[in-house]
Tab-separated table of C-alpha atoms in Angstrom:
chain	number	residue	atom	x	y	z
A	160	UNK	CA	133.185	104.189	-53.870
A	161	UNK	CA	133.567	103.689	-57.587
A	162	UNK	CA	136.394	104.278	-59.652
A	163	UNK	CA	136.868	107.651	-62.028
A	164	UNK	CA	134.487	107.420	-65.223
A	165	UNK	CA	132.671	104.104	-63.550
A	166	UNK	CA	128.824	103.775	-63.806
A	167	UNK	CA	127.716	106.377	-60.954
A	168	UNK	CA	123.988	105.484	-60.192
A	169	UNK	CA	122.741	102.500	-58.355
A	170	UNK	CA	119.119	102.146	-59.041
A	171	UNK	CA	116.484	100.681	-56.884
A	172	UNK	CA	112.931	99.443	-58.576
A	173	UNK	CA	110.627	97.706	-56.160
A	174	UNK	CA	107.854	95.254	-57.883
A	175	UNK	CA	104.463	94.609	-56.437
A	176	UNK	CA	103.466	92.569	-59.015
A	177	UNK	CA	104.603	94.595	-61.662
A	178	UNK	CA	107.177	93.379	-63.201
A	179	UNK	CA	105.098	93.660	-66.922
A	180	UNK	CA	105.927	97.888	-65.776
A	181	UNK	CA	109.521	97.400	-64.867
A	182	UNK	CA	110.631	95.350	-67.981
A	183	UNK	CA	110.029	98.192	-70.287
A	184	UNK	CA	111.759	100.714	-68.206
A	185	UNK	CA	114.541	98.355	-68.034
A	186	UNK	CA	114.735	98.314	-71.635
A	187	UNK	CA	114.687	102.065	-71.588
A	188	UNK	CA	117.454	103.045	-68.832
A	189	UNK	CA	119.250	100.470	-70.961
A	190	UNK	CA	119.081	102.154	-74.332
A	191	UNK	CA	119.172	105.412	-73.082
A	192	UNK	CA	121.414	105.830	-69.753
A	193	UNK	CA	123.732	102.863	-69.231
A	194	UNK	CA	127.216	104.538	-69.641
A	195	UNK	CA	125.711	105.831	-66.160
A	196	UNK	CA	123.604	103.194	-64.740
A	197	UNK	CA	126.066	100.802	-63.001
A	198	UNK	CA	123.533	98.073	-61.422
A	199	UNK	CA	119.698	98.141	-60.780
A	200	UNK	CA	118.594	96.625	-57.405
A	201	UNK	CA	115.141	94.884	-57.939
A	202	UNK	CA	113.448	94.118	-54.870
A	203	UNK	CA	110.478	91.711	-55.412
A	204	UNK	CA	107.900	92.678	-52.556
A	205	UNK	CA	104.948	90.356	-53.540
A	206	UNK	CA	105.386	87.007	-55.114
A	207	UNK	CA	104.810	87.131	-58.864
A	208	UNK	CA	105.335	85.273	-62.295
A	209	UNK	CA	108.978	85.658	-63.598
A	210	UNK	CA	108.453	87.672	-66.682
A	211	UNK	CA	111.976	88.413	-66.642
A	212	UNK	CA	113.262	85.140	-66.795
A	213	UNK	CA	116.498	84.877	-69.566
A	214	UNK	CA	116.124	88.403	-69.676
A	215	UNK	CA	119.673	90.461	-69.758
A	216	UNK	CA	120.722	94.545	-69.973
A	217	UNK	CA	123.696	96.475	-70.635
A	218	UNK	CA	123.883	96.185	-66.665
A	219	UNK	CA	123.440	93.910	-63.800
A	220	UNK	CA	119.804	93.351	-62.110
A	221	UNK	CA	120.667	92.017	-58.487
A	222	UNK	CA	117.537	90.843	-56.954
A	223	UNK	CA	115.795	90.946	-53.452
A	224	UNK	CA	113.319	88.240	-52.712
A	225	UNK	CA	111.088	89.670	-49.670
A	226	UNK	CA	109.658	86.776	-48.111
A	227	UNK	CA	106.891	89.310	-46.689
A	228	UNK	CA	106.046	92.219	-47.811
A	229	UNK	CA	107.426	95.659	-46.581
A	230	UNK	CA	106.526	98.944	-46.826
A	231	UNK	CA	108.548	101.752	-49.541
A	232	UNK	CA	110.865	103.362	-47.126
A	233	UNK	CA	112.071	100.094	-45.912
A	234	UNK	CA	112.721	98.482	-49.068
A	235	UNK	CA	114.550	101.004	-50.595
A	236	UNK	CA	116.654	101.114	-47.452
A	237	UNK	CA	116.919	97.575	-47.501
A	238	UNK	CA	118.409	98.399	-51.675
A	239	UNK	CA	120.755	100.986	-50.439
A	240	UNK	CA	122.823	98.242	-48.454
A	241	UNK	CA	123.903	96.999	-52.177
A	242	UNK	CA	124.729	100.196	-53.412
A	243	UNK	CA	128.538	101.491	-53.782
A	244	UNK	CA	128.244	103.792	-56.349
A	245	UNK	CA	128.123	107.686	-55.531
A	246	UNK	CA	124.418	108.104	-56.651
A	247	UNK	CA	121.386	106.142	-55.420
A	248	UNK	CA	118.455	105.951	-58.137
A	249	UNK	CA	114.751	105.833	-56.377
A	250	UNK	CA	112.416	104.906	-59.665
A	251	UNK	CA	108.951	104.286	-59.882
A	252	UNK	CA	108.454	101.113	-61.913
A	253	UNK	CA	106.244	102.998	-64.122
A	254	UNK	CA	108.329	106.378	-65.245
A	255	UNK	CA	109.087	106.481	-68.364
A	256	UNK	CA	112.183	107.748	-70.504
A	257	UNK	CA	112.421	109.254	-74.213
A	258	UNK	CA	115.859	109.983	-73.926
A	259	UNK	CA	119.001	110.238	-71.587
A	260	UNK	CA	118.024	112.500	-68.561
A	261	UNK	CA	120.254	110.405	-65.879
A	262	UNK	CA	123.447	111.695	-67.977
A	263	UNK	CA	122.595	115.678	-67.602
A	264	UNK	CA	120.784	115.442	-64.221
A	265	UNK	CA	124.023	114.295	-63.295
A	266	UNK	CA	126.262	117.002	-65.409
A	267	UNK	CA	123.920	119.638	-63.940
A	268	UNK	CA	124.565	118.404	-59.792
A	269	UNK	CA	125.849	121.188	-57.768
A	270	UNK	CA	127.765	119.778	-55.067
A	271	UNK	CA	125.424	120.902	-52.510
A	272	UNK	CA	122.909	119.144	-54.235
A	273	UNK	CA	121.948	116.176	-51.772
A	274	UNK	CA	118.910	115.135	-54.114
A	275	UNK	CA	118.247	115.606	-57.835
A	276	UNK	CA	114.964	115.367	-59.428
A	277	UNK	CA	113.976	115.908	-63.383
A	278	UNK	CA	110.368	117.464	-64.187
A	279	UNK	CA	107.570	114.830	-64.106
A	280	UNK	CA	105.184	115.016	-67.158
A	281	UNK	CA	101.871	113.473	-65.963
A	282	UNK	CA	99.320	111.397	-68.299
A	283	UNK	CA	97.603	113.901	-69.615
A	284	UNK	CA	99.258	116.632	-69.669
A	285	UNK	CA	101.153	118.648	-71.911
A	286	UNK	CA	103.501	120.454	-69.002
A	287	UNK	CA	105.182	118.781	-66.355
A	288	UNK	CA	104.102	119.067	-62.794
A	289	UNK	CA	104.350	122.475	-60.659
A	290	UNK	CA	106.443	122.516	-57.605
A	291	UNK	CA	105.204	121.385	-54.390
A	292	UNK	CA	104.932	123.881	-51.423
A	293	UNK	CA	105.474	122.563	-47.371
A	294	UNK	CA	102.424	120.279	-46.797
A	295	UNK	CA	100.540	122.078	-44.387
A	296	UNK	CA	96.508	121.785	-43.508
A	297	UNK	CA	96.050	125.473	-45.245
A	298	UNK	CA	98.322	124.552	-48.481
A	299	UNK	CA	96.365	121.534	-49.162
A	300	UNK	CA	92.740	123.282	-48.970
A	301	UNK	CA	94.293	126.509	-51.103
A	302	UNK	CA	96.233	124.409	-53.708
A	303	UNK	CA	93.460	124.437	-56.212
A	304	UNK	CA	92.413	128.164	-55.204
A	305	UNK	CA	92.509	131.139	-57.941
A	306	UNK	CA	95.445	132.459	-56.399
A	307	UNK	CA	97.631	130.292	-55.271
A	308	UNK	CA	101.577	130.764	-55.652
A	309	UNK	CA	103.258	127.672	-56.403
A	310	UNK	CA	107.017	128.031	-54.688
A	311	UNK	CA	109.999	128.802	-57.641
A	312	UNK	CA	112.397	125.884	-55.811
A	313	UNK	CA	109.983	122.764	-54.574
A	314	UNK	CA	109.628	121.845	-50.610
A	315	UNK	CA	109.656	118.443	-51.791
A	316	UNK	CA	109.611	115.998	-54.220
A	317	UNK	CA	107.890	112.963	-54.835
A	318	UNK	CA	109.061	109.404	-54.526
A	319	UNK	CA	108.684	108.808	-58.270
A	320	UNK	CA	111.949	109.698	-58.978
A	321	UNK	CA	114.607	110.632	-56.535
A	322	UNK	CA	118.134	111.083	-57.434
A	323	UNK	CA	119.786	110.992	-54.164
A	324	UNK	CA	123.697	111.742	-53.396
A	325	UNK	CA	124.397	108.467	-51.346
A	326	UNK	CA	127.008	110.363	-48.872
A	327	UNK	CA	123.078	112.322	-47.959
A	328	UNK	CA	121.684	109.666	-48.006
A	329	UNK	CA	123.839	107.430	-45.559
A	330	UNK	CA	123.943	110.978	-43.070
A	331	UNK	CA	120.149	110.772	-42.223
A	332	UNK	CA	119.945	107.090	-42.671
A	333	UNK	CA	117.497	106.989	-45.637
A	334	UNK	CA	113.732	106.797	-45.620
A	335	UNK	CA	111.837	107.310	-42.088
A	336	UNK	CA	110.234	103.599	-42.182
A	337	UNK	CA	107.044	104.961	-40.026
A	338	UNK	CA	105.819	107.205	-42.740
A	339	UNK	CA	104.248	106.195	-46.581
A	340	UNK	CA	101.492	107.567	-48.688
A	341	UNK	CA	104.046	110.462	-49.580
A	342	UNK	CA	104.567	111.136	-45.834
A	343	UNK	CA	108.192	109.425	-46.478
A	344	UNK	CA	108.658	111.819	-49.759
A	345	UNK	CA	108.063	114.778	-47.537
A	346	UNK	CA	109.915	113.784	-44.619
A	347	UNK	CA	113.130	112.430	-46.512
A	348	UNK	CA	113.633	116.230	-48.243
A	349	UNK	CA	113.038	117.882	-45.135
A	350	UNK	CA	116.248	116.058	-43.649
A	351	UNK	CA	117.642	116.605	-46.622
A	352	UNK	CA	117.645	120.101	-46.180
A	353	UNK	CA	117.909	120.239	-42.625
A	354	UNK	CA	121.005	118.259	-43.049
A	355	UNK	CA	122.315	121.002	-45.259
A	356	UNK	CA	122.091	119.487	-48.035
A	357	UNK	CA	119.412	121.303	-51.068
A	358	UNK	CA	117.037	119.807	-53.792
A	359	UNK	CA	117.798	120.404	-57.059
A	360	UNK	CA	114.873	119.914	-60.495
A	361	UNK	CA	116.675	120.209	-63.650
A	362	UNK	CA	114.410	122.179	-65.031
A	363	UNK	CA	115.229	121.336	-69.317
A	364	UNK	CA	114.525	117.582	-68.273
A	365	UNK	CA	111.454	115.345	-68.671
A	366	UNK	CA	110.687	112.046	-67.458
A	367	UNK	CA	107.039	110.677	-68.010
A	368	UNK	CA	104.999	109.036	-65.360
A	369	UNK	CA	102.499	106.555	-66.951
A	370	UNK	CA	100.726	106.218	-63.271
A	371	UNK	CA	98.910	103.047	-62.620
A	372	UNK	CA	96.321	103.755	-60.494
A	373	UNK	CA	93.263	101.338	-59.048
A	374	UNK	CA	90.333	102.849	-58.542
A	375	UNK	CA	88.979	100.098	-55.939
A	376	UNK	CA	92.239	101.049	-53.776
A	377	UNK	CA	91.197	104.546	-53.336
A	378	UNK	CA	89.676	104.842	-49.894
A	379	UNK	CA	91.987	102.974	-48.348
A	380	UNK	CA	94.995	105.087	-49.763
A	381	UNK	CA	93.503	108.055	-48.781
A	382	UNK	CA	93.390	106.914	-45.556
A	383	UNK	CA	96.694	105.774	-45.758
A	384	UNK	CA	97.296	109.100	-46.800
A	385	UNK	CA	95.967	110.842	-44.248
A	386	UNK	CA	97.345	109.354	-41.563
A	387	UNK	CA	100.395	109.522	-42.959
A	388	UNK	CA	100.168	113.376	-43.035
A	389	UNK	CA	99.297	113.238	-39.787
A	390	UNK	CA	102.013	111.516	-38.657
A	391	UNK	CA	104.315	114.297	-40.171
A	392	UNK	CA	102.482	116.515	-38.876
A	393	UNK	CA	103.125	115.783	-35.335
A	394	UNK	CA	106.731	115.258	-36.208
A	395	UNK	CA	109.639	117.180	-34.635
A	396	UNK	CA	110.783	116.858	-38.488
A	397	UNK	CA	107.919	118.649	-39.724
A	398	UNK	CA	108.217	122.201	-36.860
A	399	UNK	CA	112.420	121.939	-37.343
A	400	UNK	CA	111.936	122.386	-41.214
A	401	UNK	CA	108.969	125.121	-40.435
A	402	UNK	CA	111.105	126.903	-38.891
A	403	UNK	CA	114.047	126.411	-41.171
A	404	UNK	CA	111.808	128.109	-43.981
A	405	UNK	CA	111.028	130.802	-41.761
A	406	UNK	CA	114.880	131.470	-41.395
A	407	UNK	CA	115.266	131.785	-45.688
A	408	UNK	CA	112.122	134.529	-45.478
């Protein structure tokens, strides 16, 4: 692992095409967090033109050519078999920074924290993103319900931005490579948890997502979606960390 006072956070970025998103948030974790940032992995999962070309930051970018494409769990694995530093950075390639939030995020870890998360400030919107309850058939038709009680400490986070401890990470072997569509994001915290390990938001810090979003894609990720959820839902995972949240009640 690294030394006292080295760089903590390894930070993996995967590119489908979009390296004209990822150059700017380079720039940003640059200006902002690289007295913490000690490399960013970049995997390339879709050939592309090399906007980056010449291009240098206050850290290293160590690159990984896919010569086909693979899914978000497995390339993120695949970037966690470069990293040696005690913190493993999962990053959208379009969040956004206005200041230093790897720094604190890191000042406020607990050390049963096993994955770290600031608040997420959608387009759009002037406060950041509730937290997420257990996926479950009933939470997603009552969500949008007069009524409804979001949790005070998320289920889960999304795969925007995960801050993960890499000892957690290496315990339970990283993503679950059979899940996407946010079936991974889901299934990673539960073993998280059920690992012993806890989530942790810090709550005073913002990152901004400037989502990209296709509107011709949309069927097909929402039935990517769904049968991801399905998948989880038939998952011993899925009835273990049920159970589990039945046990804190």
């Amino acid at each position: 692992m690294s030394p006292p006072h080295a760089p903590a956070i390894t930070v993996s970025i995967v590119s489908h095409g979009q390296l004209a998103l990822i150059e700017p948030l380079l720039d940003q974790l640059a200006r902002y967090s690289s007295a913490v940032v000690a490399k960013v992995v970049l995997t390339i999962n879709v050939p592309e033109p090399d906007i980056l070309a010449g291009r240098t930051w206050a850290f290293p970018v160590e690159r990984i050519e896919n010569k086909t494409p693979m899914g978000f769990g497995a390339n993120h694995n695949q970037a966690f078999t470069r990293c040696t530093t005690p913190w493993f950075l999962v990053l959208n390639p379009d969040i956004r920074f206005d200041s230093d939030v790897l720094t604190p995020l890191l000042a406020q870890a607990a050390p049963t924290s096993g994955l770290l998360t600031p608040r997420i400030l959608e387009p759009g919107k002037s406060v950041p993103e509730q937290h997420r309850a257990t996926i479950t058939p009933r939470e997603i038709l009552t969500r949008r319900k007069a009524g409804y009680v979001r949790p005070q400490v998320p289920a889960w986070i999304p795969g925007l931005f995960m801050l993960f401890r890499g000892e957690a990470y290496a315990a339970i072997d990283g993503f679950d490579e059979r899940f996407f569509m946010y079936g991974e994001d889901f299934d990673i915290c539960a073993r998280i948890q059920l690992a012993g390990w806890q989530l942790q938001v810090g709550e005073n810090l913002v990152a901004r997502h400037d989502a990209q979003r296709a509107s011709h894609a949309k069927a097909k990720h929402l039935y990517w979606h769904v049968t991801s959820l399905l998948k989880v839902w038939a998952s011993a995972t899925f009835w273990r960390y049920r159970q589990l949240e039945g046990n804190k009640t």
